[in-house]
Short mmCIF file of C-alpha atoms in Angstrom, two decimals:
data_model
loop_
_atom_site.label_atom_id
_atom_site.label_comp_id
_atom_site.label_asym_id
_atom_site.label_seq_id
_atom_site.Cartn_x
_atom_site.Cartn_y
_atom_site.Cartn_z
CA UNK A 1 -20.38 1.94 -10.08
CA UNK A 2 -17.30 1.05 -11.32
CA UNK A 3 -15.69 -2.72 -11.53
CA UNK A 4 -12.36 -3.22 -9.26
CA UNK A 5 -10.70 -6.47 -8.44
CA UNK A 6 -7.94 -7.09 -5.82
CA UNK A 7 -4.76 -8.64 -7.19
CA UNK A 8 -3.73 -10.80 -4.50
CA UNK A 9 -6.36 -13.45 -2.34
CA UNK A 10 -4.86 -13.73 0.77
CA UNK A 11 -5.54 -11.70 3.92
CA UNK A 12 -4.38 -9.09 2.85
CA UNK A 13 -6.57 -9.06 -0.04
CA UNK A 14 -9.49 -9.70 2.12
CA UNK A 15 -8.57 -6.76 4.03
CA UNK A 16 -8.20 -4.70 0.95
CA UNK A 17 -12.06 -6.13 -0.06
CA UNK A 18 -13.07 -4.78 3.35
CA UNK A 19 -11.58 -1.70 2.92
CA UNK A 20 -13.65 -1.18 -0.32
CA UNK A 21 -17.05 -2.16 1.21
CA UNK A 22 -16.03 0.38 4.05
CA UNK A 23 -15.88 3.19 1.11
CA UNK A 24 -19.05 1.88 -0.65
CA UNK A 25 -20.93 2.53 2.79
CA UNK A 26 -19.75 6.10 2.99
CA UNK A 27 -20.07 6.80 -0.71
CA UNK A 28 -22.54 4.22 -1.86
CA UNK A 29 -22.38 2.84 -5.34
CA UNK A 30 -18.47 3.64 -5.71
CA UNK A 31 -16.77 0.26 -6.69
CA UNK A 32 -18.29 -2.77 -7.83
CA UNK A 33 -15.75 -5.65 -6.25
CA UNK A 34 -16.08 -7.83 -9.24
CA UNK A 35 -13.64 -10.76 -7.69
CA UNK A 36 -9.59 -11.33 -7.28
CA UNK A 37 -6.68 -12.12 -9.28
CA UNK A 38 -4.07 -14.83 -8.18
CA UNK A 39 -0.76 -16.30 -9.89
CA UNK A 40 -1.54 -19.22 -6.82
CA UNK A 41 -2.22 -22.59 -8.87
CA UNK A 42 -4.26 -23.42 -5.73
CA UNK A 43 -6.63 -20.53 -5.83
CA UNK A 44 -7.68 -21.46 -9.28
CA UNK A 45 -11.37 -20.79 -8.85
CA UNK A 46 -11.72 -20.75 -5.48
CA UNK A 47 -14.29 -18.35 -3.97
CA UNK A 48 -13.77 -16.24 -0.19
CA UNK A 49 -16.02 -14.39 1.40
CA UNK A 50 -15.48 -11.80 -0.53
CA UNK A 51 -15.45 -13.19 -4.23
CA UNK A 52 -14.14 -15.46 -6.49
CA UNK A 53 -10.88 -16.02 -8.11
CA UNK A 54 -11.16 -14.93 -11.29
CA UNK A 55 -7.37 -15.94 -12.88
CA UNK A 56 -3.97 -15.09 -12.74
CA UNK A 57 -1.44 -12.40 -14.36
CA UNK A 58 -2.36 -14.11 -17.92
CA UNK A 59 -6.11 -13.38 -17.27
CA UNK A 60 -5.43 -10.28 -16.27
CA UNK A 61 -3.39 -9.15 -18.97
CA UNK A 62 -6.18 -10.43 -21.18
CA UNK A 63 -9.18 -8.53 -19.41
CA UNK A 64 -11.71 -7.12 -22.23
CA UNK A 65 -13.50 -4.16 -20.23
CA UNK A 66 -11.98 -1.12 -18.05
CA UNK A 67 -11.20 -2.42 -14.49
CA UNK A 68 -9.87 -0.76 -11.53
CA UNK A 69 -7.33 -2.65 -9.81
CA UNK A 70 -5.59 -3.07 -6.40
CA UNK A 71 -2.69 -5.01 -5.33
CA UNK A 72 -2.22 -6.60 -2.07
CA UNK A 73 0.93 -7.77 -1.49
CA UNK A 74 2.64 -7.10 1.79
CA UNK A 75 6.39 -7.45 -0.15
CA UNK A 76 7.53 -4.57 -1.85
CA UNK A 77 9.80 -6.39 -4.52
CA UNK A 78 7.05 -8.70 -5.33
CA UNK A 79 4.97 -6.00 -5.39
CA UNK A 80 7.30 -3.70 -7.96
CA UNK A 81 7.64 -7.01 -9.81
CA UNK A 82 3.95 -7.62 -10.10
CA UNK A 83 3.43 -3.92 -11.12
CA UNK A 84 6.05 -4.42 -14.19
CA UNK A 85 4.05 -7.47 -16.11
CA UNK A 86 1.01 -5.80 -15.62
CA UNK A 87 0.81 -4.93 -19.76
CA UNK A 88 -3.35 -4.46 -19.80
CA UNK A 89 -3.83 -0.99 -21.34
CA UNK A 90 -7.80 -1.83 -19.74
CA UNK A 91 -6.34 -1.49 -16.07
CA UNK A 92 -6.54 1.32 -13.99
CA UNK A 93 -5.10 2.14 -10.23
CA UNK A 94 -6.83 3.92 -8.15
CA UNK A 95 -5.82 5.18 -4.54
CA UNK A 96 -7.91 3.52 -2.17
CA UNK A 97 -8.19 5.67 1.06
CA UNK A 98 -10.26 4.80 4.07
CA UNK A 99 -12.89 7.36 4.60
CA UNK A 100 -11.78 7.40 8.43
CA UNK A 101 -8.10 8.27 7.09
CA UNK A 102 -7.45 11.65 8.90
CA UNK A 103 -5.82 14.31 6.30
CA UNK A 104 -4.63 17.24 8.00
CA UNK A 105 -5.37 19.46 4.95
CA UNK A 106 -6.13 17.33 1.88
CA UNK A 107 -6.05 19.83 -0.54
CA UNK A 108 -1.39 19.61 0.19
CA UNK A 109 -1.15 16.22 -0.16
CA UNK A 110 0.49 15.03 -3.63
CA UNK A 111 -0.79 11.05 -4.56
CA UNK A 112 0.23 8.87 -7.59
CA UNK A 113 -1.85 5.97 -8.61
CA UNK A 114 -2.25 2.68 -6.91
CA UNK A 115 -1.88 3.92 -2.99
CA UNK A 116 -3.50 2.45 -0.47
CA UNK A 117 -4.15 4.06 3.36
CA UNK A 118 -5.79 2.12 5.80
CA UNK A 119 -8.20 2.82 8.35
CA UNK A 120 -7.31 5.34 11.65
CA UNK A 121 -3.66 6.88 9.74
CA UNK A 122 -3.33 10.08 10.31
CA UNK A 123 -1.56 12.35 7.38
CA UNK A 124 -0.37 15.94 8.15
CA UNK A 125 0.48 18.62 5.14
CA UNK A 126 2.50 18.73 2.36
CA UNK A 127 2.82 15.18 2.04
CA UNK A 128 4.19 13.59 -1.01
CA UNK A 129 3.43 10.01 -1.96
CA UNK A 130 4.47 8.58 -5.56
CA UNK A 131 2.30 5.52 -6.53
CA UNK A 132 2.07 2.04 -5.41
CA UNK A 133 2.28 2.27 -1.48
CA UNK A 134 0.42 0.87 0.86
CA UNK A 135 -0.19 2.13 4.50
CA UNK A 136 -1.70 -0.46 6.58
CA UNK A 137 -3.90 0.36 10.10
CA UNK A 138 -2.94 3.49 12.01
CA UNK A 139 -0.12 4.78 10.36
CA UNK A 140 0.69 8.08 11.00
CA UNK A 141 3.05 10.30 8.37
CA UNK A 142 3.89 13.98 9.61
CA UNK A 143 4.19 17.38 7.69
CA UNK A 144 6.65 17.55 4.95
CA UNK A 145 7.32 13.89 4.14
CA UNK A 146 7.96 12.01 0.86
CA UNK A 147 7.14 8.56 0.12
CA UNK A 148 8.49 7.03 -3.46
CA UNK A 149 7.07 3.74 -4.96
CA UNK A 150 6.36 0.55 -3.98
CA UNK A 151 6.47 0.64 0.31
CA UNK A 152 5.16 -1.14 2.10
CA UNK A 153 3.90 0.09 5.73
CA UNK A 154 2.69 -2.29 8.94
CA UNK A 155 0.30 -1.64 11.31
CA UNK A 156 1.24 1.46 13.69
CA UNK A 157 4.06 3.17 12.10
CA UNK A 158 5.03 6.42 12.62
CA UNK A 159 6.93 8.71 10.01
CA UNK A 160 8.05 11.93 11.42
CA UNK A 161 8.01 15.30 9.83
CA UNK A 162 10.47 15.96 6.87
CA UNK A 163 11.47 12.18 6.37
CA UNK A 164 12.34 11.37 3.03
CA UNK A 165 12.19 7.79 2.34
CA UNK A 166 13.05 6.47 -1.05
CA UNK A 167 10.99 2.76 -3.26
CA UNK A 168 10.47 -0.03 -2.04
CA UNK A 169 11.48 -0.28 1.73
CA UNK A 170 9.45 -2.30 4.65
CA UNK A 171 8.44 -0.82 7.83
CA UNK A 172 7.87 -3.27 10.43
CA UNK A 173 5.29 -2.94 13.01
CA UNK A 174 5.51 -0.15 15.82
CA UNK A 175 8.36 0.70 13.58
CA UNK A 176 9.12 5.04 14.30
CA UNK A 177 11.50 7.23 11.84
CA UNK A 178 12.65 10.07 13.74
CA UNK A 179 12.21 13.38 12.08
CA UNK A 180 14.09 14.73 8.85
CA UNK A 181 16.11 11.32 8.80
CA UNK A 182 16.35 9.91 5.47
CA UNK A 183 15.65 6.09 4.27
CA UNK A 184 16.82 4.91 0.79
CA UNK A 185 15.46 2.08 -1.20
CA UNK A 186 14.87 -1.40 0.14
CA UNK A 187 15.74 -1.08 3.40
CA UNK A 188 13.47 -2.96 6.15
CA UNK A 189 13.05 -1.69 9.58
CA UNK A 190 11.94 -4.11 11.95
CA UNK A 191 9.08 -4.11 14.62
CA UNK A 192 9.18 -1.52 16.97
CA UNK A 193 12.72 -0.52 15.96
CA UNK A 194 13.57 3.40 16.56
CA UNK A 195 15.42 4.83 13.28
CA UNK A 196 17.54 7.83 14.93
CA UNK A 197 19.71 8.00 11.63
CA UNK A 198 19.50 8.02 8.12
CA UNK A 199 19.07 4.29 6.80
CA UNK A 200 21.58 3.37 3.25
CA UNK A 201 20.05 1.07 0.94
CA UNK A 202 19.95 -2.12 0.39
CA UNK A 203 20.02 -2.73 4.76
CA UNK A 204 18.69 -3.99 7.32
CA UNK A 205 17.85 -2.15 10.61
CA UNK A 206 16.50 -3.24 14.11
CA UNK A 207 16.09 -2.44 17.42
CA UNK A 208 16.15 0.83 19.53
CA UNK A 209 17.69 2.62 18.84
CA UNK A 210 18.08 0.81 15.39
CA UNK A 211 21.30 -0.27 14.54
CA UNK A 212 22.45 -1.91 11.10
CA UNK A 213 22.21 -5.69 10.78
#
């Protein structure tokens, strides 16, 4: 087994703690959760159902022994942010995939490090992700898409065919990009907002169809 801990204790991070016991029943004796990291001055030491806090950034970067890691933080600049201090030549990050994540054909789907896909999402072919995003519960990304760095994707999203979306953005829940549209870099899209055009960066876009705000 190998060691992992989950950088972030909230419930998020519980999630994420869930999502690696789900793996361990499929494949058994894949990741040993070993505990969570957590700048929070409050957390010092505190224990969840899951594990214990074991530290913060500074314990982290300090870490003796290889360690997987995987960071659950719902905010893709304090995500990026958290990603840059991490300086621990020991840390590794893995994609964490739920093993009832549906690949259309697996063997066309390009993955950096650090991704994370929920349970029930649903990913067609030739379907680029670069590292660091997370895909929360039933997300579904169609045939020909491209995901950079650091996103950050609610429940029930849907990412049509041939979008190309850029670092660092926030999809809102029920949120829907129509197909070959493009989104830059941090732009959020609110709840159930319909993007029917390409989305600049640095914006904000809600409603349906989703306007600029």
């Amino acid at each position: 087994m190998k060691d992992i801990a989950i950088f972030g204790a909230g419930g998020f991070g519980r999630e994420i703690a869930c999502l690696i016991n789900r793996i361990n029943g499929k494949q058994e004796g894949t990741w040993n959760l070993i505990g969570f990291f957590d700048d929070d001055e409050n957390l010092k030491d505190a224990w969840n159902e899951y594990g214990k806090v074991l530290g913060g950034m500074d314990s982290l970067n300090q870490w003796e022994k290889p360690l997987n890691l995987v960071i659950a933080i719902g905010n893709p600049a304090i995500l990026e942010k958290l990603v840059g201090k991490i300086q621990n030549p020991n840390i590794s990050f893995p994609n964490l995939i739920d093993p009832n994540v549906e690949f259309m054909d697996r063997e066309h789907v390009e993955m950096g490090k650090g991704n994370v896909i929920c349970m029930r999402s649903t990913i067609s072919t030739n379907v680029k992700f670069g590292n660091f995003n997370l895909l929360n519960v039933a997300v579904g990304v169609g045939h020909d898409a491209s995901l950079g760095d650091f996103n950050v994707v609610m429940p029930n999203v849907n990412i049509s065919g041939g979008v190309t979306i850029g670092s660092a953005n926030l999809f809102g829940v029920k949120s829907t990009v129509l197909q070959y549209l493009k989104v830059g870099d941090r732009v959020k899209i609110g709840a159930s907002a319909l993007l029917m055009r390409n989305a600049k960066s640095d914006n904000l876009y809600f409603g349906i169809p989703a306007e600029k705000k």
